mmCIF file of C-alpha atoms in Angstrom:
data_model
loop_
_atom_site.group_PDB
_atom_site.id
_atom_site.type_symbol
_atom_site.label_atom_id
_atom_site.label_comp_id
_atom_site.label_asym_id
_atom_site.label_seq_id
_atom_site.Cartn_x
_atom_site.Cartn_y
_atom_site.Cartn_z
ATOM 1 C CA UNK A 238 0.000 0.000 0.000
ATOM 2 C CA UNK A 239 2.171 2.791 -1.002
ATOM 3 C CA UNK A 240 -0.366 5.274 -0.139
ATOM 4 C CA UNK A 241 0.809 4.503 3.763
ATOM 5 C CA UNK A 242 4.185 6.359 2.559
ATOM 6 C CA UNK A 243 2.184 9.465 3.844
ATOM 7 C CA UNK A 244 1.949 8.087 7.254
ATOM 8 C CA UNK A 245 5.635 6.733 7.843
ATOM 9 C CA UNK A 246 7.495 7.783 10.863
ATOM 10 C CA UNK A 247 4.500 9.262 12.290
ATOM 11 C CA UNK A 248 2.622 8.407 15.953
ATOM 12 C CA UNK A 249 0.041 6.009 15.884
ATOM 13 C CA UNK A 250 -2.804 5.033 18.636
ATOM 14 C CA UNK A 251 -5.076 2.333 18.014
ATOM 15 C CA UNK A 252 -7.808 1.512 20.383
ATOM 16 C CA UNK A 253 -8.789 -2.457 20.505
ATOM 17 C CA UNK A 254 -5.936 -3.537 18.770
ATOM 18 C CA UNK A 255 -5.734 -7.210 20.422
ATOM 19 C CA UNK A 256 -8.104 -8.400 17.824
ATOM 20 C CA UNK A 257 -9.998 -7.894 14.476
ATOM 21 C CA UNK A 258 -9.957 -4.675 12.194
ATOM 22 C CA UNK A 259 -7.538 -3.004 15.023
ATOM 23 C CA UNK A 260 -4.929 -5.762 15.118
ATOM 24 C CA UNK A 261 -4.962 -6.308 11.015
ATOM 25 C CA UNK A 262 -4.483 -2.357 10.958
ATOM 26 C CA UNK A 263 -1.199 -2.935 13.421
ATOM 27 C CA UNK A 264 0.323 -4.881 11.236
ATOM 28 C CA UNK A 265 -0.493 -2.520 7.818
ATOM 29 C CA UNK A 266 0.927 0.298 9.812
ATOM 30 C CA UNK A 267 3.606 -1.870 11.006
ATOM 31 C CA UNK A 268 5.150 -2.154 7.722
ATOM 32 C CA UNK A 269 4.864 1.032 6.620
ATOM 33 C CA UNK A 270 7.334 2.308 9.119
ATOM 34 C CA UNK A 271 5.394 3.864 11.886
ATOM 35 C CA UNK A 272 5.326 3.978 15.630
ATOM 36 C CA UNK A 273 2.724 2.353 17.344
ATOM 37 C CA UNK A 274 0.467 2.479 20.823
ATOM 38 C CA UNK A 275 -1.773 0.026 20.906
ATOM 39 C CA UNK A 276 -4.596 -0.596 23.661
ATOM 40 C CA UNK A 277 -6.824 -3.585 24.145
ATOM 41 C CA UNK A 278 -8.336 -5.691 27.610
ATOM 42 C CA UNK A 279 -6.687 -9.100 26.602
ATOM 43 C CA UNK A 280 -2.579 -8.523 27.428
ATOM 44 C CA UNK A 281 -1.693 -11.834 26.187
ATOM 45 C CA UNK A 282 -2.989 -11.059 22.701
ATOM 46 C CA UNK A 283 -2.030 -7.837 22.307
ATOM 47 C CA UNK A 284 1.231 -8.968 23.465
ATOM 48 C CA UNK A 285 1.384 -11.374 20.427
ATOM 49 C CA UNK A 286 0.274 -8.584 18.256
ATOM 50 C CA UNK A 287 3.441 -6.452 19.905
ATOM 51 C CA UNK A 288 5.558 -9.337 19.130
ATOM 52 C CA UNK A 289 4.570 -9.343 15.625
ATOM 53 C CA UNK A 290 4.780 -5.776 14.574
ATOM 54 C CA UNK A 291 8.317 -5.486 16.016
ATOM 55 C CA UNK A 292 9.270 -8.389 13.865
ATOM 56 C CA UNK A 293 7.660 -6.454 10.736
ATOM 57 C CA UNK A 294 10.184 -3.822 11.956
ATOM 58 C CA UNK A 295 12.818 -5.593 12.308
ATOM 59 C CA UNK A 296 12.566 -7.175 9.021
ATOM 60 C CA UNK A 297 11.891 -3.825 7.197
ATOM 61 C CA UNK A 298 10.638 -3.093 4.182
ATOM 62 C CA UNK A 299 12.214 -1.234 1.292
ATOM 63 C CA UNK A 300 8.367 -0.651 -0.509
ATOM 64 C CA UNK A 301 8.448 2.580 1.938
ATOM 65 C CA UNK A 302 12.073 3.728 2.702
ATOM 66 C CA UNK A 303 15.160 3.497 1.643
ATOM 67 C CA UNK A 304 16.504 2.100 5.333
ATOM 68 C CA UNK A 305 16.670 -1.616 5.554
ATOM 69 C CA UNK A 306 16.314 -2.058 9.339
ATOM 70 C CA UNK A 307 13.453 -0.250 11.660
ATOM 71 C CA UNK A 308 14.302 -1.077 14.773
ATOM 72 C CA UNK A 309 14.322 2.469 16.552
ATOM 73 C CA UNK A 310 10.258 2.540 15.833
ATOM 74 C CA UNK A 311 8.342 1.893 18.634
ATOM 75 C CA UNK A 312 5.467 -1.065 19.630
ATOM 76 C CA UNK A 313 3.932 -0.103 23.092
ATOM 77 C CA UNK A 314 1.309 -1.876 24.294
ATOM 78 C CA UNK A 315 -1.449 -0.900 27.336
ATOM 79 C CA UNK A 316 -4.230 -2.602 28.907
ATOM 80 C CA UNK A 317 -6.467 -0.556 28.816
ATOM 81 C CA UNK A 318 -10.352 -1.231 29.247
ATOM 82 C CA UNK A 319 -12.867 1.205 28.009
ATOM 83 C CA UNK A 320 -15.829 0.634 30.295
ATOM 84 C CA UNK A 321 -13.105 1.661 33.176
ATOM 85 C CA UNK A 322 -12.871 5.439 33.154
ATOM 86 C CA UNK A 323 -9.759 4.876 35.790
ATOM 87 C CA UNK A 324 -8.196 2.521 33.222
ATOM 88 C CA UNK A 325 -8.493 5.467 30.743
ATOM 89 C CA UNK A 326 -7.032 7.803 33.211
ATOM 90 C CA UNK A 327 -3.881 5.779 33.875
ATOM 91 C CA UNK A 328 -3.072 5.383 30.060
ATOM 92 C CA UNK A 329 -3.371 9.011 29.502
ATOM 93 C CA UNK A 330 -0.976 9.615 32.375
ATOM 94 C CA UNK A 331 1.461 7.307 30.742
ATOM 95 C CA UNK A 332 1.294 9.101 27.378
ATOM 96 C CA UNK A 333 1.550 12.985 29.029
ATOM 97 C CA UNK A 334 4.082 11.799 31.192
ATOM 98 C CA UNK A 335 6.375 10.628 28.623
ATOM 99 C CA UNK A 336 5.461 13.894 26.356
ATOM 100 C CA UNK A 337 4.094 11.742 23.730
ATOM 101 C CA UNK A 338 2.215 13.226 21.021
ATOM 102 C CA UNK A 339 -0.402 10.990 18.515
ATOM 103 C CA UNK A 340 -0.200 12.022 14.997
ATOM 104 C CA UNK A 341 -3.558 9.930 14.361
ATOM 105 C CA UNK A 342 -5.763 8.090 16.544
ATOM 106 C CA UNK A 343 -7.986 5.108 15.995
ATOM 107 C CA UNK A 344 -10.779 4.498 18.031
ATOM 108 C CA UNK A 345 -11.409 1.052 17.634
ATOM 109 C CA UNK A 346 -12.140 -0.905 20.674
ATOM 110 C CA UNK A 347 -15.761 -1.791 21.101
ATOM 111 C CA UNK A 348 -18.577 -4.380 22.165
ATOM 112 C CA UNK A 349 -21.215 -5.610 20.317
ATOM 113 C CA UNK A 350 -24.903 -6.972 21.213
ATOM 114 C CA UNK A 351 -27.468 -10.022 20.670
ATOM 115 C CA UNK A 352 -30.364 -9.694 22.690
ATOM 116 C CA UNK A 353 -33.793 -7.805 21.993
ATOM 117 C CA UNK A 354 -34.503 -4.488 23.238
ATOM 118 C CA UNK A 355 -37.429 -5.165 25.910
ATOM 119 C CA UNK A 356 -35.022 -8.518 27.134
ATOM 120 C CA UNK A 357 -31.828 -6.388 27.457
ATOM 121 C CA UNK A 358 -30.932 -4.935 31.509
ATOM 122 C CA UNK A 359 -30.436 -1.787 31.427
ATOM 123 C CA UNK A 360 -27.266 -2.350 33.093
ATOM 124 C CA UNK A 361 -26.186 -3.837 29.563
ATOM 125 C CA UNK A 362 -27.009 -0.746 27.631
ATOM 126 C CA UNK A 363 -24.934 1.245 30.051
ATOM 127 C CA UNK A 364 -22.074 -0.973 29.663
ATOM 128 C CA UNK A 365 -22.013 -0.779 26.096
ATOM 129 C CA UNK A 366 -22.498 2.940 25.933
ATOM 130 C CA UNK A 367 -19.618 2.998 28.753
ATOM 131 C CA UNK A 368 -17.193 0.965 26.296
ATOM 132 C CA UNK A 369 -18.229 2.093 22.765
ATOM 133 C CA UNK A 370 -19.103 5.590 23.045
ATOM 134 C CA UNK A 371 -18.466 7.100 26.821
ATOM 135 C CA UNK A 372 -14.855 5.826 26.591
ATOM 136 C CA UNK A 373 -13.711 7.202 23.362
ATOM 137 C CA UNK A 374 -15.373 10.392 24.198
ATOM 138 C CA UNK A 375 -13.698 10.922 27.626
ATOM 139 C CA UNK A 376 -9.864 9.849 26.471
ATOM 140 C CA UNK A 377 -10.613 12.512 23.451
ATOM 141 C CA UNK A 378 -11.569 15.033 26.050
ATOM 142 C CA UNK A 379 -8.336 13.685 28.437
ATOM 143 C CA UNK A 380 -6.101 14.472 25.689
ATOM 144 C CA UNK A 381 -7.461 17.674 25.272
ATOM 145 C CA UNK A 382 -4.301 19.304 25.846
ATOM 146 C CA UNK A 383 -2.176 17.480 22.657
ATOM 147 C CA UNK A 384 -6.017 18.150 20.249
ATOM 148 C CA UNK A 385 -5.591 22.269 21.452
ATOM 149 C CA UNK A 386 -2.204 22.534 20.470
ATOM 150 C CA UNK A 387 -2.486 23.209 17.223
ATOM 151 C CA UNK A 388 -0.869 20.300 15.166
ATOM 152 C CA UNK A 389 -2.508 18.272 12.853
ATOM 153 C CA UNK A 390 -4.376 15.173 14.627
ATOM 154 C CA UNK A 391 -6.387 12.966 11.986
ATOM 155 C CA UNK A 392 -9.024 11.013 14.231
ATOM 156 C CA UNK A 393 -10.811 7.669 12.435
ATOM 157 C CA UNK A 394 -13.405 6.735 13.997
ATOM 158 C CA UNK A 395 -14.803 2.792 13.397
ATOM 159 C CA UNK A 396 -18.826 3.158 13.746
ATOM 160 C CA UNK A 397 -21.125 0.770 12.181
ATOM 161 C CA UNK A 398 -23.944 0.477 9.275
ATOM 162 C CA UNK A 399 -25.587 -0.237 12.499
ATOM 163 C CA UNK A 400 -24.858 3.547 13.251
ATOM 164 C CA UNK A 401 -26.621 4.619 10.388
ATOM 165 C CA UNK A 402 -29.880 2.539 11.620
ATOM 166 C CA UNK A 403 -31.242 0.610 13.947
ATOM 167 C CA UNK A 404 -31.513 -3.159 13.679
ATOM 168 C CA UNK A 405 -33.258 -5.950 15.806
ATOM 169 C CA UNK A 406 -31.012 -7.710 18.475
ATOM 170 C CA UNK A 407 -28.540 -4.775 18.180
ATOM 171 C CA UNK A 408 -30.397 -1.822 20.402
ATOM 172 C CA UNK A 409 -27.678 -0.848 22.214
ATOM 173 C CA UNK A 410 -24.982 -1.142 19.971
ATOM 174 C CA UNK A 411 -26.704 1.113 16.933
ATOM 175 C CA UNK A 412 -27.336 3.668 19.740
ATOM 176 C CA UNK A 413 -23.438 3.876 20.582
ATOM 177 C CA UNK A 414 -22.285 3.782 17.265
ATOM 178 C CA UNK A 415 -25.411 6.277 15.911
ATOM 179 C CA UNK A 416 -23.763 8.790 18.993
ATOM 180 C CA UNK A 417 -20.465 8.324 17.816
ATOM 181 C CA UNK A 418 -21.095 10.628 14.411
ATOM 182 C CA UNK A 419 -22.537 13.390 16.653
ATOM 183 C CA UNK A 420 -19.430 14.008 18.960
ATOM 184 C CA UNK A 421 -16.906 13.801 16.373
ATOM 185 C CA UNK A 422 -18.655 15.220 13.512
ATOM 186 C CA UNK A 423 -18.908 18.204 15.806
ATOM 187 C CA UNK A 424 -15.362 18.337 17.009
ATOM 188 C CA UNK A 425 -14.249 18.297 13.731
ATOM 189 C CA UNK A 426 -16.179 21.043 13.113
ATOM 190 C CA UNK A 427 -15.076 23.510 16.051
ATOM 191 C CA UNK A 428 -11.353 22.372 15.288
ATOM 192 C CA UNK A 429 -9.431 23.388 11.925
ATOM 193 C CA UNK A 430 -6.314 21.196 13.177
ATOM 194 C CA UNK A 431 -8.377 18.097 13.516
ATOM 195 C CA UNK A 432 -9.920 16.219 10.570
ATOM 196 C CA UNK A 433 -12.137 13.032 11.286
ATOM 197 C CA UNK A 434 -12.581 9.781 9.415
ATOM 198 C CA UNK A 435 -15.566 7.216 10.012
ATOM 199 C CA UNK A 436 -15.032 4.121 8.839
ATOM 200 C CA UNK A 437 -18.389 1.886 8.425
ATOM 201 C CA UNK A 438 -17.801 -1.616 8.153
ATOM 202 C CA UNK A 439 -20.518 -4.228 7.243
ATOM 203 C CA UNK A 440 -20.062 -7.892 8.189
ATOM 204 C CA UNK A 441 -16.528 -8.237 8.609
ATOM 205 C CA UNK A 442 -14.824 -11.650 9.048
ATOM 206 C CA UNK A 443 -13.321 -11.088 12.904
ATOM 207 C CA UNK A 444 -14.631 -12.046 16.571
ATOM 208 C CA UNK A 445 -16.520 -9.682 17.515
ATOM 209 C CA UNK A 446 -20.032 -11.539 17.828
ATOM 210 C CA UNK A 447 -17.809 -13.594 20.070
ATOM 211 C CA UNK A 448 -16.999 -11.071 22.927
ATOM 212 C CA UNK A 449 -20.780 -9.755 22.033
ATOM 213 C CA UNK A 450 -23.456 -10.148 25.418
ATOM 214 C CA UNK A 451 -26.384 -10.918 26.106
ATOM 215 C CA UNK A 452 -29.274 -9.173 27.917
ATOM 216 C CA UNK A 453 -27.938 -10.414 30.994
ATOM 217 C CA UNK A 454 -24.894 -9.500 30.310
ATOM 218 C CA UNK A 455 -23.530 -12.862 29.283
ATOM 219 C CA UNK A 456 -21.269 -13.789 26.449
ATOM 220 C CA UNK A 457 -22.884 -15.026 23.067
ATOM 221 C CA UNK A 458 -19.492 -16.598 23.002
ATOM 222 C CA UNK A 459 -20.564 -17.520 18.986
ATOM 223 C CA UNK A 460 -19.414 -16.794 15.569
ATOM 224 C CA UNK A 461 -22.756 -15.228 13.318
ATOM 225 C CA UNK A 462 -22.375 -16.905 9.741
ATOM 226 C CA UNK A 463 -22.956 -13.834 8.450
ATOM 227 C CA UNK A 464 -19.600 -12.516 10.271
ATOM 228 C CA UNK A 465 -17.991 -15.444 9.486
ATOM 229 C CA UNK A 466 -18.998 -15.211 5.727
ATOM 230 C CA UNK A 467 -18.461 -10.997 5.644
ATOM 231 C CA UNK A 468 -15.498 -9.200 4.129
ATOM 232 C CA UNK A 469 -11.739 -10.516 4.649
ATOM 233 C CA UNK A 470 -10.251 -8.925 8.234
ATOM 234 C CA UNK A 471 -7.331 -7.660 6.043
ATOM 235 C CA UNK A 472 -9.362 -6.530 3.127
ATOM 236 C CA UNK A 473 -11.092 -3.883 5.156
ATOM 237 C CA UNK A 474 -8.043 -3.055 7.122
ATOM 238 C CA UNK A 475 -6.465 -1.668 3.878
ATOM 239 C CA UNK A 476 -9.661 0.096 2.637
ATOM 240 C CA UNK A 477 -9.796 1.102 5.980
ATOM 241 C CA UNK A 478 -6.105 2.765 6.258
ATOM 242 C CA UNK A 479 -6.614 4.134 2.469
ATOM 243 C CA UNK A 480 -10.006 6.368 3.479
ATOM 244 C CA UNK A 481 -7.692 7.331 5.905
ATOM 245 C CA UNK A 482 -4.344 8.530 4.047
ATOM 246 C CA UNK A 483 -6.954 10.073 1.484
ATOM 247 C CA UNK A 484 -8.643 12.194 4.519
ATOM 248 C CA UNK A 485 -12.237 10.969 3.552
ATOM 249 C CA UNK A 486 -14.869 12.063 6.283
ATOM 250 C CA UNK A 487 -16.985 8.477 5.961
ATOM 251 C CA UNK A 488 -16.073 5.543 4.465
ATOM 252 C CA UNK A 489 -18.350 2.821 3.722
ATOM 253 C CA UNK A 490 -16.174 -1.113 3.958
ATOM 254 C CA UNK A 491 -18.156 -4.574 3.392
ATOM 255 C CA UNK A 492 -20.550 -6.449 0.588
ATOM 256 C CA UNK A 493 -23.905 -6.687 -0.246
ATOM 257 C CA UNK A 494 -24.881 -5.550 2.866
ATOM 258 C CA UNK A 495 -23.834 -2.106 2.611
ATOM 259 C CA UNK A 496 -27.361 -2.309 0.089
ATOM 260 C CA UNK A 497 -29.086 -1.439 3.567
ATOM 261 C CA UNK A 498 -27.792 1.663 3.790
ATOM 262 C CA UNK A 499 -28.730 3.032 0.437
ATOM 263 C CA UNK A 500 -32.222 1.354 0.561
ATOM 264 C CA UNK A 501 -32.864 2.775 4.000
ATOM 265 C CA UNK A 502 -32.140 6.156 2.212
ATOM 266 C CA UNK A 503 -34.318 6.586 -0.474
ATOM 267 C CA UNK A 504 -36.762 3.910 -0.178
ATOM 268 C CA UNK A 505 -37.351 3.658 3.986
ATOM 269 C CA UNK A 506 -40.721 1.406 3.272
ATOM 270 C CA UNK A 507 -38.273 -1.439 1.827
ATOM 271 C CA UNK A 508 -35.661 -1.313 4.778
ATOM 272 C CA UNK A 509 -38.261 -1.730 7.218
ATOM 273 C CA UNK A 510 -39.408 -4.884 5.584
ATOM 274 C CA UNK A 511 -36.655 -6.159 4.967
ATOM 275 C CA UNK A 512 -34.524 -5.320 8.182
ATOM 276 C CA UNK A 513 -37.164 -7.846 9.735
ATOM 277 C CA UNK A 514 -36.655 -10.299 7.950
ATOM 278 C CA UNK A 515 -32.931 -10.745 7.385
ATOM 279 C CA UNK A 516 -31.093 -12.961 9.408
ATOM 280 C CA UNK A 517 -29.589 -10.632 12.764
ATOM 281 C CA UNK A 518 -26.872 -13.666 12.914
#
């Protein structure tokens, strides 16, 4: 992707990296020379995924520079959970204690959701407004400080079609990501030194149905066909990173599904007949 050239040497956070779109973005940005911070709530993996981004580095890659061996760029990882707000405090402590500055930021960490409205505790709902929405917003307003100073910060943002509707089994989820496009949209707007990137993804092949809970608050601990079956993990990581180095505000990233999104715009009727029909797994 030599695209990424535009990005090499710079400072890069990504949010939920242990996994997924966030861990197939580490390695992308990996190769093309570039420091990394990654965050996730499962050390062990993200430890693997530290492991294997230094060895990218180490092995270097003459598609982006010239130099043969990138050792001096940086892999730190940091547990960090974003349900916790304390958890969020200690990273940021870490970073403005070191005098770190992020040239982009990826918020990527997130739950998702199987269980109907009316059968979900509203306990659940907070918890996945705590982790996919409250979180991002408070580290944003905890780095505060680095987003008023003036330099160039690029912020993607990974929502959801889900975001741009709601959907059965998924009330809490479309809710976070729907609230997601009004707090950034809006900082991006107050902010010429900040320019914001949503990235949409469909059904993408990773875990996340997985890690997703339950009204009680259990894990569905499953994989959906229909994740299992979406786009390739590494696929949408480089359309992903692309809408990115190209500075587009939204970028749409799956299959047929992305159909929803169109239909639910200019013919609503359909959507709502359909959305109840197609399979929520």
């Amino acid at each position: 992707m030599r695209n990424l050239c535009k990005i090499e040497h710079k400072n890069i956070l990504i949010t939920g990296a242990s996994s997924g779109i966030g861990e197939a973005m580490a390695y992308l940005l990996a190769k093309a020379n570039t420091n990394l911070f990654l965050t996730g709530r499962n050390m062990d993996r993200l430890s693997a995924v530290q492991d294997k981004c230094k060895a990218i580095h180490a092995t270097g890659n003459a598609q982006y520079s010239g130099v043969t061996t990138f050792n001096e760029y940086a892999v730190q990882i940091f547990n960090v959970d974003f349900s916790d707000i304390s958890s969020i405090d200690n990273f940021v402590s870490n970073i403005l204690n070191n005098d770190l500055f992020f040239d982009y930021i990826i918020l990527n960490a997130g739950i998702s959701q199987r269980a109907l409205t009316l059968d979900t505790d509203f306990e659940v709902d907070r918890k996945i407004m705590e982790t996919n929405y409250f979180g991002p917003v408070y580290l944003t307003k905890k780095l505060s400080g680095m987003l008023k100073s003036g330099r160039f910060v690029h912020i993607a943002v990974t929502s959801s079609i889900s975001g741009l509707f709601g959907y059965p089994l998924r009330s809490a989820y479309c809710a976070s990501k729907h609230a997601l496009f009004g707090f950034f949209e809006s900082l991006e707007l107050e902010n010429k030194n900040i320019k914001v990137t949503f990235l949409i993804p469909g059904r993408i092949n990773t875990p996340i149905s997985k890690s997703a809970v339950l009204g009680d608050g259990s894990i569905y601990a499953k994989m959906d066909a229909g994740q299992a079956n979406g786009m390739d993990v590494n696929k949408c990581a480089r359309i992903a990173l692309r809408a990115i180095t190209k500075e587009k505000h939204r970028k749409l990233i799956g299959g047929k599904e992305l159909l929803m999104v169109y239909i639910k715009k200019f013919v609503p009727s359909l959507f709502y007949r359909l959305a109840q029909k197609t399979s929520t797994t």
